[in-house]
Coordinates of N, CA and C in Angstrom, one line a residue:
Chain A
M1 N 26.0 105.3 117.9 CA 27.1 104.4 117.0 C 26.5 104.1 116.0
F2 N 27.6 103.9 114.9 CA 27.4 103.9 113.8 C 28.6 103.1 113.0
N3 N 27.6 101.8 112.3 CA 29.0 100.7 111.7 C 29.2 101.3 110.7
V4 N 30.2 101.5 110.0 CA 30.6 102.1 108.6 C 31.6 100.5 108.2
K5 N 31.0 100.4 106.7 CA 32.3 99.6 105.7 C 32.9 100.4 104.8
V6 N 34.3 100.3 105.0 CA 34.5 100.8 103.5 C 35.9 100.0 103.0
E7 N 35.7 100.3 101.6 CA 36.0 99.7 100.7 C 37.1 100.3 99.8
V8 N 38.5 99.7 100.1 CA 39.6 100.8 99.5 C 40.3 100.0 98.5
T9 N 40.2 100.7 97.3 CA 40.8 99.8 95.8 C 41.5 100.8 95.1
L10 N 42.4 100.1 94.4 CA 43.6 100.7 94.4 C 42.8 101.5 92.3
K11 N 43.1 102.2 92.2 CA 42.8 103.1 90.9 C 43.1 102.1 89.7
K12 N 42.2 102.2 88.9 CA 41.9 101.2 87.7 C 43.5 101.2 86.8
Q13 N 44.2 102.1 86.8 CA 45.6 102.8 85.9 C 46.5 102.3 86.6
V14 N 46.5 101.8 88.0 CA 47.7 101.4 88.7 C 47.9 100.1 88.7
L15 N 49.3 99.7 88.7 CA 49.8 98.3 88.6 C 49.5 97.6 89.5
D16 N 48.6 96.3 90.3 CA 48.4 95.9 91.2 C 49.2 94.3 91.1
P17 N 50.7 94.4 91.5 CA 51.4 93.3 92.1 C 50.8 92.4 92.8
Q18 N 50.3 92.5 94.1 CA 49.4 91.4 94.7 C 48.7 90.6 94.0
G19 N 47.5 91.3 93.7 CA 46.3 90.8 92.5 C 47.0 89.9 91.7
L20 N 48.0 90.3 91.0 CA 48.7 89.5 90.1 C 49.3 88.2 90.6
T21 N 49.6 88.4 92.0 CA 50.4 87.1 92.5 C 49.2 86.1 93.1
V22 N 48.1 86.7 93.2 CA 47.0 86.1 93.7 C 46.5 85.4 92.5
K23 N 47.0 85.8 91.2 CA 45.7 85.2 90.1 C 47.1 84.0 89.3
H24 N 48.1 84.2 89.7 CA 49.2 83.3 89.3 C 49.0 82.1 90.5
A25 N 48.8 82.3 91.7 CA 48.6 81.4 92.8 C 47.4 80.5 92.3
L26 N 46.4 81.0 91.8 CA 45.1 80.7 91.7 C 45.1 79.5 90.2
E27 N 46.2 80.3 89.6 CA 46.0 79.4 88.0 C 47.3 78.0 88.4
S28 N 47.9 78.0 89.0 CA 48.7 77.3 89.7 C 48.0 76.0 90.5
L29 N 47.0 76.6 90.8 CA 45.7 75.6 91.6 C 44.5 74.8 90.4
G30 N 45.0 75.1 89.2 CA 44.0 75.1 88.4 C 42.5 75.9 88.3
F31 N 42.9 77.0 88.8 CA 41.8 77.7 88.7 C 42.0 79.0 87.2
N32 N 41.6 78.3 86.0 CA 42.3 79.4 84.8 C 41.5 79.8 84.5
E33 N 40.1 79.7 85.1 CA 39.2 80.8 84.7 C 38.6 82.2 85.1
V34 N 39.8 82.5 85.8 CA 40.0 84.2 86.1 C 40.8 85.0 85.7
D35 N 39.9 86.0 85.1 CA 40.7 86.7 84.1 C 41.8 88.2 84.5
E36 N 41.1 88.6 85.5 CA 41.6 89.2 86.7 C 41.6 89.2 88.1
V37 N 42.5 89.8 89.0 CA 42.3 89.9 90.2 C 42.8 91.6 91.1
R38 N 42.2 91.6 92.0 CA 42.7 93.3 92.3 C 42.7 93.3 93.5
M39 N 43.5 93.2 93.9 CA 43.3 92.8 95.6 C 43.4 95.0 96.5
G40 N 42.4 94.6 97.2 CA 42.1 96.0 98.3 C 42.0 96.1 99.7
K41 N 41.6 96.8 100.5 CA 41.3 97.0 101.8 C 39.8 96.7 101.8
F42 N 39.9 96.3 103.3 CA 38.0 96.3 103.4 C 38.6 96.7 105.2
L43 N 37.8 97.8 105.7 CA 37.9 98.3 107.1 C 36.1 98.4 107.6
E44 N 36.2 98.0 108.9 CA 35.0 98.0 109.8 C 35.2 99.1 110.6
L45 N 34.5 100.1 111.0 CA 34.6 100.9 111.7 C 33.3 101.4 112.9
K46 N 33.5 101.5 113.8 CA 32.4 101.7 114.9 C 32.7 103.5 114.9
I47 N 31.7 104.6 114.6 CA 31.9 105.7 114.7 C 31.0 106.3 115.9
E48 N 31.3 107.3 116.6 CA 30.1 107.8 117.3 C 29.5 109.2 117.0
A49 N 28.8 109.2 116.3 CA 28.0 110.7 116.1 C 26.8 110.4 116.1
K50 N 26.2 112.0 116.5 CA 25.1 112.3 117.1 C 24.2 112.0 115.5
D51 N 24.4 112.2 114.4 CA 23.7 111.7 112.8 C 24.5 111.1 112.2
R52 N 23.8 110.5 111.2 CA 23.9 110.1 110.1 C 25.1 111.0 109.3
K53 N 24.7 111.9 109.2 CA 25.6 113.1 108.1 C 27.0 113.6 109.0
E54 N 27.0 113.4 110.4 CA 28.5 113.7 111.3 C 28.9 112.9 111.0
A55 N 28.6 111.3 111.4 CA 29.4 110.3 110.6 C 29.8 110.3 109.3
E56 N 29.1 110.5 108.7 CA 29.8 110.4 107.4 C 30.8 111.7 106.8
E57 N 30.6 112.5 107.4 CA 32.2 113.9 107.5 C 32.9 113.3 107.9
K58 N 32.8 112.8 109.5 CA 34.3 112.0 110.3 C 34.6 111.1 109.5
L59 N 33.9 110.5 108.5 CA 34.4 109.1 107.6 C 35.5 109.6 106.9
R60 N 34.6 110.6 105.9 CA 35.4 111.3 104.9 C 36.5 111.6 105.8
R61 N 36.6 112.6 106.6 CA 37.9 113.1 106.6 C 39.0 112.1 107.2
M62 N 38.8 111.1 108.1 CA 39.2 110.0 108.1 C 40.1 109.2 107.1
C63 N 39.0 109.2 106.1 CA 39.4 108.5 104.6 C 40.8 109.4 104.4
E64 N 40.0 111.0 104.0 CA 41.5 111.5 103.1 C 42.7 111.6 104.0
K65 N 42.5 111.9 105.4 CA 43.9 112.1 106.1 C 44.6 111.2 106.3
L66 N 43.9 109.7 106.1 CA 44.6 108.4 106.2 C 44.6 107.4 105.8
L67 N 43.0 106.8 105.8 CA 43.0 105.7 105.1 C 43.0 105.0 104.2
V68 N 43.4 106.4 103.5 CA 42.8 105.7 101.6 C 44.1 107.0 101.1
N69 N 45.2 106.6 100.3 CA 46.1 107.6 99.6 C 45.6 108.1 98.5
P70 N 45.0 108.9 98.5 CA 43.9 109.6 97.1 C 44.6 109.4 95.8
V71 N 46.1 109.6 95.7 CA 46.6 109.6 94.5 C 46.7 108.2 93.2
I72 N 46.6 107.0 94.4 CA 46.4 105.8 93.9 C 45.1 104.9 94.1
E73 N 44.8 105.5 95.0 CA 43.5 104.9 95.6 C 42.2 105.4 95.5
D74 N 40.9 104.7 95.7 CA 39.5 105.1 95.5 C 38.9 104.7 96.8
Y75 N 37.8 104.8 97.0 CA 37.0 104.8 98.0 C 35.9 104.3 98.1
T76 N 34.9 103.3 98.3 CA 33.3 103.3 98.7 C 33.3 103.1 100.1
Y77 N 31.8 103.5 100.8 CA 31.8 103.2 101.8 C 30.2 103.0 102.1
Q78 N 29.2 102.2 103.2 CA 28.2 102.1 103.4 C 28.2 102.7 105.4
I79 N 27.1 103.1 105.1 CA 27.0 103.7 106.7 C 25.9 103.2 106.9
E80 N 25.6 102.0 108.2 CA 24.5 101.1 109.0 C 24.4 101.6 110.4
G81 N 23.0 102.0 110.8 CA 22.3 102.3 112.3 C 22.5 103.4 112.4
Chain B
M1 N 31.2 86.2 81.6 CA 32.0 86.9 82.5 C 31.1 87.6 83.9
F2 N 31.8 87.1 85.3 CA 31.2 87.4 85.9 C 32.2 88.5 86.7
N3 N 31.6 89.5 87.5 CA 32.7 90.8 88.1 C 32.1 90.1 89.6
V4 N 33.0 89.7 90.6 CA 32.9 89.6 92.0 C 33.6 90.2 93.1
K5 N 33.0 90.5 94.1 CA 33.3 91.5 95.1 C 33.8 90.4 96.2
V6 N 34.5 90.3 96.6 CA 34.7 89.4 98.6 C 35.3 90.4 99.3
E7 N 34.8 90.2 100.5 CA 35.6 91.2 101.4 C 35.6 89.8 102.5
V8 N 36.7 89.9 102.7 CA 37.3 88.8 103.9 C 37.5 89.8 105.3
T9 N 37.5 89.3 106.1 CA 37.0 89.7 107.5 C 37.8 88.7 108.5
L10 N 38.7 89.0 109.5 CA 38.7 88.3 110.8 C 37.8 87.7 111.8
K11 N 37.8 86.8 112.2 CA 36.4 86.6 113.1 C 36.3 87.4 114.3
K12 N 34.8 87.7 114.6 CA 34.9 88.6 115.4 C 35.9 88.1 117.1
Q13 N 36.2 86.6 117.0 CA 36.8 86.4 118.2 C 38.3 86.8 118.3
V14 N 38.4 86.5 117.1 CA 40.5 86.7 116.5 C 40.6 88.3 116.6
L15 N 41.8 88.5 117.5 CA 42.3 89.9 117.7 C 43.0 90.6 116.4
D16 N 42.8 91.8 116.1 CA 43.1 92.1 115.2 C 43.9 93.4 115.4
P17 N 45.4 93.4 115.3 CA 46.5 94.2 115.6 C 46.7 95.0 114.3
Q18 N 46.3 94.8 113.3 CA 46.3 95.5 112.2 C 45.1 97.2 112.5
G19 N 44.2 96.7 112.9 CA 43.2 97.3 113.2 C 43.2 98.4 114.2
L20 N 43.4 98.0 115.3 CA 43.8 98.3 116.4 C 45.3 99.5 116.2
T21 N 45.8 99.3 115.7 CA 47.2 100.3 114.9 C 46.5 101.8 114.0
V22 N 45.6 101.0 113.1 CA 44.5 102.1 112.5 C 44.1 103.2 113.9
K23 N 43.4 102.4 114.8 CA 42.6 102.9 115.5 C 43.5 104.1 116.3
H24 N 44.5 103.6 116.7 CA 45.6 104.6 117.3 C 46.1 105.5 116.2
A25 N 45.9 105.4 115.1 CA 46.7 106.4 114.5 C 45.8 107.4 113.9
L26 N 44.6 107.0 114.1 CA 43.0 108.2 114.1 C 43.0 108.7 115.4
E27 N 43.3 108.0 116.2 CA 43.3 109.1 117.5 C 44.7 109.8 117.9
S28 N 45.5 109.4 116.8 CA 46.8 110.5 117.5 C 46.0 112.1 116.5
L29 N 45.8 111.7 115.6 CA 45.3 112.7 114.3 C 44.0 113.6 114.9
G30 N 43.4 113.0 116.7 CA 42.6 113.5 117.1 C 40.8 113.0 116.3
F31 N 40.9 112.0 115.9 CA 39.8 110.9 115.6 C 39.2 110.4 117.2
N32 N 38.9 110.8 118.1 CA 38.7 110.1 119.1 C 37.3 109.9 119.4
E33 N 36.7 109.7 118.3 CA 34.5 109.0 118.6 C 35.0 107.7 117.9
V34 N 35.9 107.0 117.4 CA 36.4 105.9 117.2 C 36.1 104.6 117.7
D35 N 35.2 103.9 117.8 CA 35.8 102.6 118.9 C 36.1 101.9 118.6
E36 N 36.4 101.9 117.5 CA 37.0 100.1 116.7 C 36.9 100.6 115.5
V37 N 38.1 99.5 115.1 CA 38.4 99.7 113.3 C 38.6 98.3 113.4
R38 N 38.2 97.0 112.4 CA 38.9 96.4 111.9 C 39.2 96.0 110.7
M39 N 40.6 95.5 110.4 CA 41.3 95.3 109.1 C 40.9 94.4 108.5
G40 N 40.4 94.4 107.0 CA 40.1 93.1 106.3 C 40.7 92.9 104.7
K41 N 40.7 92.5 104.4 CA 41.0 92.3 102.7 C 39.6 92.5 101.5
F42 N 40.3 93.0 100.9 CA 38.9 93.2 99.6 C 39.3 92.7 98.4
L43 N 38.8 91.7 97.7 CA 39.1 91.0 96.6 C 38.2 91.6 95.5
E44 N 38.1 92.1 93.8 CA 37.9 92.0 93.0 C 38.3 91.1 92.0
L45 N 37.3 90.1 91.5 CA 37.8 89.2 90.6 C 36.9 89.0 89.3
K46 N 37.6 89.0 88.1 CA 36.6 89.0 86.7 C 36.7 87.3 86.5
I47 N 35.4 86.5 86.7 CA 35.3 85.0 86.4 C 35.0 84.4 85.4
E48 N 35.4 83.7 84.6 CA 34.6 83.4 83.3 C 34.0 81.6 83.7
A49 N 32.7 82.0 83.4 CA 31.5 81.1 83.8 C 30.5 81.1 82.7
K50 N 30.3 79.7 82.7 CA 28.6 80.0 81.8 C 27.3 80.3 82.4
D51 N 27.1 80.2 83.7 CA 26.2 80.9 84.6 C 26.6 81.4 86.1
R52 N 26.0 82.1 86.3 CA 25.7 82.5 87.8 C 26.3 81.4 89.0
K53 N 25.5 80.4 88.7 CA 26.0 79.0 89.9 C 26.8 78.8 89.8
E54 N 27.7 78.5 88.6 CA 29.1 77.9 88.1 C 30.0 79.2 88.7
A55 N 30.2 80.3 88.7 CA 30.3 81.7 88.8 C 30.8 81.2 90.3
E56 N 29.8 81.0 91.3 CA 29.7 81.1 92.6 C 30.3 79.5 92.8
E57 N 30.1 78.8 92.3 CA 31.2 77.4 92.7 C 32.0 77.7 92.7
K58 N 32.5 78.1 91.7 CA 34.5 78.4 91.8 C 34.6 79.0 92.7
L59 N 34.1 80.3 93.1 CA 34.3 81.0 93.7 C 34.9 80.6 95.1
R60 N 33.6 79.9 95.6 CA 33.7 79.6 96.6 C 34.7 78.5 96.6
R61 N 35.1 77.9 95.7 CA 36.0 76.5 95.9 C 37.7 77.5 96.3
M62 N 37.5 79.0 94.9 CA 38.1 79.7 95.0 C 39.0 80.0 96.6
C63 N 37.9 80.7 97.6 CA 38.0 80.9 98.6 C 38.6 79.9 99.6
E64 N 38.1 78.8 99.6 CA 38.0 77.6 100.5 C 39.6 77.2 100.6
K65 N 40.0 77.0 99.1 CA 41.9 76.5 98.5 C 42.7 77.7 98.9
L66 N 42.3 79.2 98.8 CA 43.7 80.1 98.8 C 43.0 81.3 99.5
L67 N 42.1 81.9 98.7 CA 41.8 83.2 99.4 C 41.6 83.6 100.9
V68 N 40.9 82.6 101.4 CA 40.8 83.0 103.4 C 41.0 81.9 103.8
N69 N 41.3 82.5 104.9 CA 41.9 81.3 106.2 C 40.5 80.8 106.9
P70 N 40.2 79.8 106.9 CA 38.2 79.8 107.4 C 38.7 79.4 109.1
V71 N 40.2 79.3 109.4 CA 39.8 79.0 110.5 C 39.9 80.7 111.4
I72 N 40.5 81.6 111.1 CA 40.5 83.0 111.7 C 39.6 84.5 110.8
E73 N 39.1 83.7 109.1 CA 39.0 84.3 108.8 C 37.0 83.8 108.2
D74 N 36.3 85.1 107.9 CA 35.0 85.0 107.3 C 35.4 85.6 106.2
Y75 N 33.7 85.1 105.0 CA 34.2 86.1 103.9 C 32.8 86.4 103.4
T76 N 32.0 87.1 102.7 CA 31.1 87.6 102.1 C 31.4 87.7 100.8
Y77 N 30.5 87.4 99.7 CA 30.7 88.3 98.5 C 29.5 88.5 97.3
Q78 N 29.9 89.3 97.0 CA 28.6 89.4 95.7 C 28.9 89.2 94.4
I79 N 28.1 88.6 93.6 CA 28.4 88.4 92.3 C 27.7 89.4 91.1
E80 N 27.9 89.9 90.5 CA 27.5 91.1 89.5 C 27.9 90.3 88.1
G81 N 26.7 90.1 87.3 CA 26.3 90.0 86.0 C 27.3 90.1 84.8

């Protein structure tokens, strides 16, 4: 069993209206020292696999097929255990 | 200027319907080796501060006031120089 953490972020050149909204909300609360906010997704998965390599291959396929939109998103991951 | 990454996750005892939906979607695509999926948020912020300690204090206040719901969510962060 492998614990996997995936960070999915919008590519730099893609506009992030949700991040902008959060930035404005922070400003309205008095946090004027924030220059940029980008919102992404964070996923934690438990994957059964016989070894780390297999877990990684499965994860990559899951990301490509469902979890990530490769046109507008990037992802990074960490595999533990 | 500090780059900050924040991972916001639902507390373990809180049900995660979005994660369950993703798990079922993965199963319907043939990924039956996934035991659990938990969805969270991932934020990247650029914070102006004179030092790391100040950036960390600001970040914690932002999390407590807006970014995180402490009743149902936990968060971890990394501050990069």
